[in-house]
C-alpha cells in the first residue's frame, strides 16, 4: 500500500484556515451587541400568577442591586417589581420600563408559579421566559400558599432573599430533608408525556415566633419556609399532599435524595435513619406496573430504647426497625396510588410507563385500568 504523505502546502493551508477562523471570532465576537451589567437587571427570582377572570398574567421579579458607600464596604438591596399583561412577555416588558433596565433571567434559579398559572399550557407560559429572557432550563419550579408576589417579598432571616434561600436549600442541597426538585425542563417534559402530570414543592411561609436580633434591636418581619408538602397537578386538577405522602413521593421522583427518615414503634421507641443512597426501579408488564425502592441508610439516632448496649446497624433491634419502616413506606406508596386514582392525576407517571410496554394501542386517560405494586426496602449500614 502506498504511504500517504501530507505535503507542506496542505499543512500551511490548514494553519491559514485556523488563523483566519480565530481572527474572525476575535473581530466579530467583540462586536456582538451585549448589554452592559449597569444596564441589566440581575433577576434572582421570578413569579407568575394568572387571573382566570380577566385572563391576565401577573409577573413579579426580584432583582439584586449591589451597593457601595464612602467607607469602601458594600451591600445588597433586593427590589421587587410587579406588572400585569395579556402575556408573560408583555408584563416583563412593563417591568423593564419601570426599572429602566433590561430584564435578564440568566441568573434566575427559582420560578414561583401560582396554582392558577399551572393550568394554562405550560409551553406557552414558560417557553417565552427561556427563549426571550434567558431563563435557565434547570431553574426550579415551586408554588405555595401565597401568591408569587408575596412569596418573593417574604423576608428570610438567614439569607433575606427567598429565591436565594430556595436556591441554597433545593438546588445546592444544603440544609434539605428530601425535597423534590422539579426544573422547568422537567415540567415541560412531564406535561407532554402520556401521564401529563408532575409534582413540585408546596411552600408555606410561617412567621418566626422568635425574631432574630442584631447588636441594637430585634429584626422584625422574618419568616421561615415550611417545605414539607408537595403539590401534584395536571392540566385539569391539583392536590396538596400531606407531609408523609410528600416525603415518600419525593424519594420516588427525585434523582438524588438527602435527609433522614423517622420510625416510631408502637411501644414509643424512636429511630432516625439518614439516607445514604437510593435506587428506584420501575417496570411494566402490560398494564401491571411494579416499583422497587431500595434505600441504603445509616443509623443516626435512637431514643427510649430499653437496652444497656450501644446499638449499631448490625443490631437485630435496628434491623427490625428498618424492616418495619420499609413496610410503612410501602403502605404510603400504595396510598399515593389511591390518591392518584381518586383525583385522576397520574403524578406517579404510570401511564407513561405502561405506554412503554403496551405501545400505541394504549388509550388515553387509562389510569383506572392500571395496577401498581410498590415495595420499599431499607438496608442499614453496619459499623466497621
CSV table of C-alpha atoms in Angstrom, one decimal:
chain,number,residue,atom,x,y,z
A,1,UNK,CA,0.0,0.0,0.0
A,2,UNK,CA,1.3,3.4,-0.9
A,3,UNK,CA,2.1,5.6,2.0
A,4,UNK,CA,0.2,8.9,2.2
A,5,UNK,CA,2.3,11.9,2.8
A,6,UNK,CA,0.9,15.2,3.9
A,7,UNK,CA,2.6,18.0,1.9
A,8,UNK,CA,3.9,21.1,3.3
A,9,UNK,CA,1.4,23.0,1.2
A,10,UNK,CA,-1.5,21.2,2.9
A,11,UNK,CA,-0.1,21.9,6.3
A,12,UNK,CA,0.3,25.6,5.6
A,13,UNK,CA,-3.3,25.7,4.2
A,14,UNK,CA,-4.6,24.1,7.4
A,15,UNK,CA,-2.9,26.7,9.7
A,16,UNK,CA,-4.1,29.5,7.5
A,17,UNK,CA,-7.7,28.4,7.9
A,18,UNK,CA,-7.3,28.1,11.7
A,19,UNK,CA,-5.7,31.5,11.9
A,20,UNK,CA,-8.5,33.0,9.7
A,21,UNK,CA,-11.2,31.4,11.9
A,22,UNK,CA,-9.6,32.8,15.1
A,23,UNK,CA,-9.3,36.2,13.6
A,24,UNK,CA,-13.0,36.3,12.6
A,25,UNK,CA,-14.0,35.2,16.1
A,26,UNK,CA,-11.9,37.9,17.7
A,27,UNK,CA,-13.3,40.6,15.5
A,28,UNK,CA,-16.9,39.8,15.3
A,29,UNK,CA,-17.1,38.2,18.8
A,30,UNK,CA,-16.2,41.6,20.3
A,31,UNK,CA,-18.8,43.4,18.2
A,32,UNK,CA,-21.8,41.4,19.4
A,33,UNK,CA,-24.4,43.6,21.0
A,34,UNK,CA,-24.2,42.5,24.6
A,35,UNK,CA,-25.8,44.9,27.2
A,36,UNK,CA,-23.6,46.1,30.0
A,37,UNK,CA,-24.2,45.0,33.6
A,38,UNK,CA,-25.1,48.6,34.5
A,39,UNK,CA,-28.0,48.4,32.1
A,40,UNK,CA,-29.2,44.9,33.1
A,41,UNK,CA,-31.4,43.9,36.0
A,42,UNK,CA,-30.0,40.8,37.7
A,43,UNK,CA,-33.2,38.9,38.5
A,44,UNK,CA,-32.7,36.2,41.1
A,45,UNK,CA,-36.4,35.1,41.3
A,46,UNK,CA,-39.5,35.5,39.1
A,47,UNK,CA,-43.1,34.7,39.9
A,48,UNK,CA,-46.1,34.1,37.5
A,49,UNK,CA,-49.7,34.4,38.6
A,50,UNK,CA,-52.8,34.1,36.4
A,51,UNK,CA,-56.3,35.7,36.9
A,52,UNK,CA,-58.8,33.3,35.3
A,53,UNK,CA,-61.5,36.0,35.2
A,54,UNK,CA,-59.6,38.8,33.4
A,55,UNK,CA,-57.3,36.3,31.6
A,56,UNK,CA,-54.3,38.4,32.6
A,57,UNK,CA,-50.8,37.3,33.8
A,58,UNK,CA,-49.3,39.0,36.9
A,59,UNK,CA,-45.5,38.7,36.7
A,60,UNK,CA,-43.2,39.6,39.6
A,61,UNK,CA,-39.4,39.8,39.7
A,62,UNK,CA,-36.9,40.2,42.5
A,63,UNK,CA,-33.6,41.7,41.4
A,64,UNK,CA,-30.5,42.4,43.3
A,65,UNK,CA,-28.7,45.7,43.4
A,66,UNK,CA,-25.0,45.9,44.5
A,67,UNK,CA,-24.4,48.9,46.8
A,68,UNK,CA,-21.3,50.7,47.9
A,69,UNK,CA,-20.6,53.6,50.3
A,70,UNK,CA,-17.9,56.0,51.1
A,71,UNK,CA,-16.3,53.6,53.7
A,72,UNK,CA,-15.5,51.2,50.9
A,73,UNK,CA,-17.8,48.5,52.1
A,74,UNK,CA,-20.7,47.2,50.0
A,75,UNK,CA,-24.1,45.5,50.4
A,76,UNK,CA,-27.1,44.2,48.6
A,77,UNK,CA,-30.6,45.5,48.1
A,78,UNK,CA,-33.4,43.4,46.7
A,79,UNK,CA,-36.1,45.1,44.7
A,80,UNK,CA,-39.5,43.6,43.8
A,81,UNK,CA,-41.4,44.8,40.8
A,82,UNK,CA,-44.8,43.6,39.5
A,83,UNK,CA,-46.8,44.1,36.3
A,84,UNK,CA,-49.8,42.7,34.5
A,85,UNK,CA,-50.3,41.8,30.9
A,86,UNK,CA,-52.2,39.6,28.5
A,87,UNK,CA,-48.9,37.6,28.0
A,88,UNK,CA,-46.0,36.9,30.2
A,89,UNK,CA,-43.7,38.8,27.8
A,90,UNK,CA,-45.8,42.0,27.9
A,91,UNK,CA,-45.7,42.0,31.7
A,92,UNK,CA,-41.9,41.6,31.7
A,93,UNK,CA,-41.6,44.4,29.2
A,94,UNK,CA,-43.6,46.6,31.5
A,95,UNK,CA,-41.3,45.7,34.4
A,96,UNK,CA,-38.3,46.6,32.3
A,97,UNK,CA,-39.7,50.0,31.7
A,98,UNK,CA,-40.4,50.5,35.4
A,99,UNK,CA,-36.9,49.6,36.3
A,100,UNK,CA,-35.2,51.4,33.5
A,101,UNK,CA,-33.1,48.3,32.9
A,102,UNK,CA,-33.1,45.3,30.6
A,103,UNK,CA,-34.6,42.3,32.3
A,104,UNK,CA,-32.4,39.2,32.2
A,105,UNK,CA,-33.3,35.9,33.8
A,106,UNK,CA,-29.9,34.3,33.1
A,107,UNK,CA,-29.1,34.3,36.8
A,108,UNK,CA,-32.6,33.3,37.9
A,109,UNK,CA,-32.7,29.9,39.7
A,110,UNK,CA,-36.3,29.9,41.0
A,111,UNK,CA,-39.6,30.3,39.3
A,112,UNK,CA,-42.7,30.8,41.6
A,113,UNK,CA,-45.9,29.8,39.9
A,114,UNK,CA,-49.4,30.0,41.4
A,115,UNK,CA,-51.8,27.1,41.1
A,116,UNK,CA,-53.9,29.1,38.6
A,117,UNK,CA,-50.8,29.7,36.5
A,118,UNK,CA,-50.2,26.0,36.3
A,119,UNK,CA,-53.5,25.4,34.5
A,120,UNK,CA,-52.8,27.1,31.1
A,121,UNK,CA,-50.5,25.5,28.6
A,122,UNK,CA,-47.1,25.3,30.3
A,123,UNK,CA,-45.3,25.6,27.0
A,124,UNK,CA,-46.9,29.0,26.2
A,125,UNK,CA,-46.2,30.2,29.8
A,126,UNK,CA,-42.6,29.1,30.4
A,127,UNK,CA,-41.1,29.0,26.9
A,128,UNK,CA,-41.1,32.8,26.4
A,129,UNK,CA,-39.1,33.1,29.7
A,130,UNK,CA,-36.5,30.7,28.3
A,131,UNK,CA,-36.4,31.8,24.7
A,132,UNK,CA,-36.6,35.6,25.2
A,133,UNK,CA,-35.3,36.3,28.7
A,134,UNK,CA,-32.7,33.5,29.0
A,135,UNK,CA,-34.3,31.7,31.9
A,136,UNK,CA,-32.2,28.5,32.6
A,137,UNK,CA,-33.9,25.2,31.8
A,138,UNK,CA,-32.6,24.0,35.1
A,139,UNK,CA,-34.4,26.7,37.1
A,140,UNK,CA,-36.6,25.0,39.8
A,141,UNK,CA,-40.4,25.4,39.8
A,142,UNK,CA,-42.2,26.0,43.2
A,143,UNK,CA,-45.6,27.0,44.3
A,144,UNK,CA,-47.1,27.9,47.7
A,145,UNK,CA,-49.9,29.0,49.9
A,146,UNK,CA,-49.4,32.7,49.0
A,147,UNK,CA,-49.4,34.4,45.6
A,148,UNK,CA,-46.0,34.6,43.9
A,149,UNK,CA,-45.8,38.3,44.5
A,150,UNK,CA,-46.0,37.8,48.3
A,151,UNK,CA,-43.7,34.8,48.2
A,152,UNK,CA,-41.0,36.8,46.5
A,153,UNK,CA,-41.4,39.6,49.0
A,154,UNK,CA,-41.1,37.3,52.0
A,155,UNK,CA,-38.1,38.0,54.2
A,156,UNK,CA,-36.0,35.0,55.2
A,157,UNK,CA,-33.8,35.7,58.2
A,158,UNK,CA,-30.8,33.5,57.1
A,159,UNK,CA,-30.4,34.9,53.6
A,160,UNK,CA,-33.0,37.8,53.4
A,161,UNK,CA,-34.0,36.8,49.8
A,162,UNK,CA,-36.5,34.0,49.5
A,163,UNK,CA,-35.1,32.9,46.0
A,164,UNK,CA,-31.6,32.8,47.4
A,165,UNK,CA,-32.8,30.6,50.2
A,166,UNK,CA,-34.6,28.2,47.9
A,167,UNK,CA,-31.6,28.1,45.6
A,168,UNK,CA,-29.4,27.0,48.6
A,169,UNK,CA,-31.9,24.6,50.0
A,170,UNK,CA,-33.1,22.8,46.8
A,171,UNK,CA,-30.6,23.5,44.0
A,172,UNK,CA,-27.4,23.1,46.2
A,173,UNK,CA,-29.0,20.5,48.5
A,174,UNK,CA,-27.8,22.4,51.6
A,175,UNK,CA,-30.0,22.0,54.7
A,176,UNK,CA,-32.5,19.9,52.8
A,177,UNK,CA,-34.5,17.0,54.0
A,178,UNK,CA,-35.6,15.1,50.9
A,179,UNK,CA,-37.0,18.0,49.0
A,180,UNK,CA,-38.3,17.3,45.5
A,181,UNK,CA,-36.6,19.2,42.7
A,182,UNK,CA,-38.6,19.8,39.5
A,183,UNK,CA,-37.0,22.0,36.9
A,184,UNK,CA,-38.6,24.0,34.0
A,185,UNK,CA,-37.3,21.3,31.7
A,186,UNK,CA,-38.8,18.5,33.8
A,187,UNK,CA,-42.2,20.3,34.0
A,188,UNK,CA,-42.4,20.7,30.2
A,189,UNK,CA,-41.3,17.1,29.6
A,190,UNK,CA,-43.7,15.5,32.0
A,191,UNK,CA,-46.6,17.7,30.8
A,192,UNK,CA,-46.0,16.4,27.3
A,193,UNK,CA,-45.8,12.7,28.4
A,194,UNK,CA,-48.7,10.3,28.5
A,195,UNK,CA,-49.1,10.9,32.2
A,196,UNK,CA,-49.3,14.7,31.7
A,197,UNK,CA,-48.7,15.3,35.4
A,198,UNK,CA,-45.9,16.3,37.8
A,199,UNK,CA,-45.1,17.4,41.3
A,200,UNK,CA,-43.4,20.5,42.7
A,201,UNK,CA,-42.6,21.8,46.3
A,202,UNK,CA,-45.6,23.5,48.0
A,203,UNK,CA,-44.2,26.2,50.3
A,204,UNK,CA,-46.0,27.7,53.3
A,205,UNK,CA,-44.4,30.8,54.9
A,206,UNK,CA,-44.5,30.8,58.7
A,207,UNK,CA,-43.7,33.8,60.7
A,208,UNK,CA,-40.9,33.2,63.2
A,209,UNK,CA,-42.0,33.2,66.8
A,210,UNK,CA,-38.5,34.3,67.9
A,211,UNK,CA,-37.3,37.1,65.6
A,212,UNK,CA,-33.5,37.4,65.0
A,213,UNK,CA,-31.6,40.2,66.7
A,214,UNK,CA,-28.6,42.3,65.9
A,215,UNK,CA,-26.5,44.3,68.4
A,216,UNK,CA,-29.0,47.1,68.5
A,217,UNK,CA,-32.6,45.7,68.2
A,218,UNK,CA,-34.9,42.9,67.2
A,219,UNK,CA,-35.3,42.4,63.5
A,220,UNK,CA,-39.0,42.1,62.7
A,221,UNK,CA,-40.9,40.6,59.8
A,222,UNK,CA,-38.8,37.5,59.2
A,223,UNK,CA,-40.3,34.2,58.1
A,224,UNK,CA,-39.3,30.6,57.6
A,225,UNK,CA,-40.5,28.3,54.8
A,226,UNK,CA,-42.3,25.1,55.6
A,227,UNK,CA,-41.4,22.9,52.6
A,228,UNK,CA,-42.8,19.6,53.9
A,229,UNK,CA,-45.6,19.4,51.4
A,230,UNK,CA,-45.8,18.7,47.6
A,231,UNK,CA,-48.4,19.9,45.0
A,232,UNK,CA,-49.3,17.3,42.4
A,233,UNK,CA,-51.2,18.6,39.3
A,234,UNK,CA,-52.1,18.2,35.7
A,235,UNK,CA,-54.0,20.5,33.2
A,236,UNK,CA,-57.3,19.9,34.9
A,237,UNK,CA,-56.8,19.4,38.7
A,238,UNK,CA,-54.3,19.7,41.6
A,239,UNK,CA,-53.9,18.4,45.1
A,240,UNK,CA,-51.7,19.2,48.0
A,241,UNK,CA,-50.3,16.1,49.7
A,242,UNK,CA,-49.7,15.8,53.4
A,243,UNK,CA,-46.2,15.5,54.9
A,244,UNK,CA,-45.9,11.7,54.9
A,245,UNK,CA,-47.1,11.2,51.4
A,246,UNK,CA,-44.9,14.1,50.2
A,247,UNK,CA,-41.9,12.6,51.7
A,248,UNK,CA,-42.2,9.2,50.0
A,249,UNK,CA,-43.2,10.8,46.7
A,250,UNK,CA,-40.0,13.0,46.8
A,251,UNK,CA,-38.0,9.8,47.3
A,252,UNK,CA,-39.7,8.1,44.4
A,253,UNK,CA,-39.4,11.0,41.9
A,254,UNK,CA,-36.1,12.8,42.8
A,255,UNK,CA,-32.9,11.9,41.1
A,256,UNK,CA,-31.0,12.1,44.4
A,257,UNK,CA,-32.4,12.0,47.9
A,258,UNK,CA,-31.0,13.6,51.0
A,259,UNK,CA,-32.3,13.9,54.6
A,260,UNK,CA,-33.5,11.4,57.1
A,261,UNK,CA,-36.4,9.1,57.9
A,262,UNK,CA,-38.0,8.5,61.3
A,263,UNK,CA,-39.7,5.4,62.6
A,264,UNK,CA,-41.6,5.3,65.9
A,265,UNK,CA,-42.7,1.9,67.1
A,266,UNK,CA,-46.0,1.1,69.0
A,267,UNK,CA,-44.1,1.0,72.3
A,268,UNK,CA,-42.8,4.5,71.8
A,269,UNK,CA,-39.2,3.7,70.8
A,270,UNK,CA,-38.0,6.1,68.1
A,271,UNK,CA,-35.3,5.6,65.4
A,272,UNK,CA,-33.8,8.1,63.0
A,273,UNK,CA,-32.1,6.9,59.8
A,274,UNK,CA,-30.0,9.0,57.4
A,275,UNK,CA,-30.4,8.3,53.7
A,276,UNK,CA,-27.0,7.5,52.1
A,277,UNK,CA,-28.1,6.2,48.7
A,278,UNK,CA,-31.2,5.0,46.8
A,279,UNK,CA,-32.2,3.2,43.7
A,280,UNK,CA,-35.7,3.1,42.1
A,281,UNK,CA,-36.5,0.5,39.5
A,282,UNK,CA,-39.9,0.7,37.8
A,283,UNK,CA,-41.1,-1.9,35.3
A,284,UNK,CA,-44.3,-2.6,33.4
A,285,UNK,CA,-45.8,-5.8,32.0
A,286,UNK,CA,-48.8,-4.6,30.0
A,287,UNK,CA,-51.0,-2.6,32.4
A,288,UNK,CA,-49.3,-4.0,35.6
A,289,UNK,CA,-46.6,-1.7,36.9
A,290,UNK,CA,-44.3,-2.5,39.8
A,291,UNK,CA,-41.8,-0.3,41.6
A,292,UNK,CA,-38.9,-1.3,43.8
A,293,UNK,CA,-37.3,1.3,46.0
A,294,UNK,CA,-34.1,0.3,47.8
A,295,UNK,CA,-32.6,2.7,50.4
A,296,UNK,CA,-29.2,2.5,52.0
A,297,UNK,CA,-29.4,4.2,55.3
A,298,UNK,CA,-27.2,4.8,58.4
A,299,UNK,CA,-28.4,4.8,62.0
A,300,UNK,CA,-28.5,8.5,63.0
A,301,UNK,CA,-30.2,8.4,66.4
A,302,UNK,CA,-32.5,6.4,68.7
A,303,UNK,CA,-34.4,7.2,71.8
A,304,UNK,CA,-36.5,5.5,74.6
A,305,UNK,CA,-34.8,2.1,73.8
A,306,UNK,CA,-34.7,-0.3,76.8
A,307,UNK,CA,-31.2,-1.6,76.2
A,308,UNK,CA,-27.8,-1.3,78.0
A,309,UNK,CA,-25.7,-2.0,74.9
A,310,UNK,CA,-24.8,0.5,72.3
A,311,UNK,CA,-26.8,-0.2,69.2
A,312,UNK,CA,-25.4,-0.2,65.7
A,313,UNK,CA,-26.6,-1.1,62.2
A,314,UNK,CA,-25.8,-4.7,62.9
A,315,UNK,CA,-28.1,-4.9,66.0
A,316,UNK,CA,-31.3,-7.0,65.5
A,317,UNK,CA,-33.4,-4.3,67.0
A,318,UNK,CA,-32.2,-1.7,64.4
A,319,UNK,CA,-32.6,-4.1,61.5
A,320,UNK,CA,-36.2,-4.9,62.7
A,321,UNK,CA,-36.9,-1.2,62.9
A,322,UNK,CA,-35.6,-0.7,59.3
A,323,UNK,CA,-37.8,-3.6,58.1
A,324,UNK,CA,-40.8,-2.1,59.8
A,325,UNK,CA,-40.1,1.3,58.3
A,326,UNK,CA,-39.8,-0.2,54.8
A,327,UNK,CA,-43.3,-1.7,55.2
A,328,UNK,CA,-44.6,1.6,56.4
A,329,UNK,CA,-43.2,3.4,53.4
A,330,UNK,CA,-44.6,0.7,51.1
A,331,UNK,CA,-48.1,1.4,52.6
A,332,UNK,CA,-47.6,5.1,51.9
A,333,UNK,CA,-46.7,4.3,48.3
A,334,UNK,CA,-49.9,2.3,48.0
A,335,UNK,CA,-51.9,5.3,49.4
A,336,UNK,CA,-50.3,7.5,46.8
A,337,UNK,CA,-51.7,5.3,44.1
A,338,UNK,CA,-55.1,5.5,45.8
A,339,UNK,CA,-54.9,9.3,45.8
A,340,UNK,CA,-53.8,9.2,42.1
A,341,UNK,CA,-56.9,7.1,41.2
A,342,UNK,CA,-59.2,9.4,43.3
A,343,UNK,CA,-58.0,12.6,41.7
A,344,UNK,CA,-57.2,11.3,38.2
A,345,UNK,CA,-53.8,12.9,38.4
A,346,UNK,CA,-51.1,10.5,37.2
A,347,UNK,CA,-48.3,12.1,39.2
A,348,UNK,CA,-46.6,8.6,39.6
A,349,UNK,CA,-46.1,8.5,35.8
A,350,UNK,CA,-47.8,5.1,35.5
A,351,UNK,CA,-49.5,5.8,32.1
A,352,UNK,CA,-46.2,6.8,30.6
A,353,UNK,CA,-44.6,3.6,32.0
A,354,UNK,CA,-47.5,1.4,30.7
A,355,UNK,CA,-47.2,3.1,27.3
A,356,UNK,CA,-43.6,1.8,27.0
A,357,UNK,CA,-45.0,-1.8,27.4
A,358,UNK,CA,-48.3,-1.7,25.6
A,359,UNK,CA,-47.4,0.7,22.9
A,360,UNK,CA,-49.7,2.9,20.8
A,361,UNK,CA,-52.7,0.8,21.4
A,362,UNK,CA,-52.8,2.2,25.0
A,363,UNK,CA,-55.8,4.6,25.2
A,364,UNK,CA,-55.6,8.0,26.7
A,365,UNK,CA,-56.8,8.5,30.3
A,366,UNK,CA,-56.4,4.8,31.2
A,367,UNK,CA,-55.2,5.3,34.8
A,368,UNK,CA,-58.1,3.5,36.3
A,369,UNK,CA,-57.2,0.4,34.2
A,370,UNK,CA,-53.7,0.1,35.6
A,371,UNK,CA,-52.4,-1.8,38.7
A,372,UNK,CA,-49.5,-0.7,40.8
A,373,UNK,CA,-47.4,-2.8,43.2
A,374,UNK,CA,-44.7,-0.9,45.1
A,375,UNK,CA,-42.1,-2.2,47.6
A,376,UNK,CA,-39.7,-0.2,49.8
A,377,UNK,CA,-36.7,-1.9,51.4
A,378,UNK,CA,-34.1,-0.4,53.8
A,379,UNK,CA,-30.5,-1.7,54.2
A,380,UNK,CA,-28.8,-0.4,57.3
A,381,UNK,CA,-25.0,0.3,57.1
A,382,UNK,CA,-23.2,-1.7,59.7
A,383,UNK,CA,-20.4,-0.1,61.7
A,384,UNK,CA,-16.9,-1.0,60.7
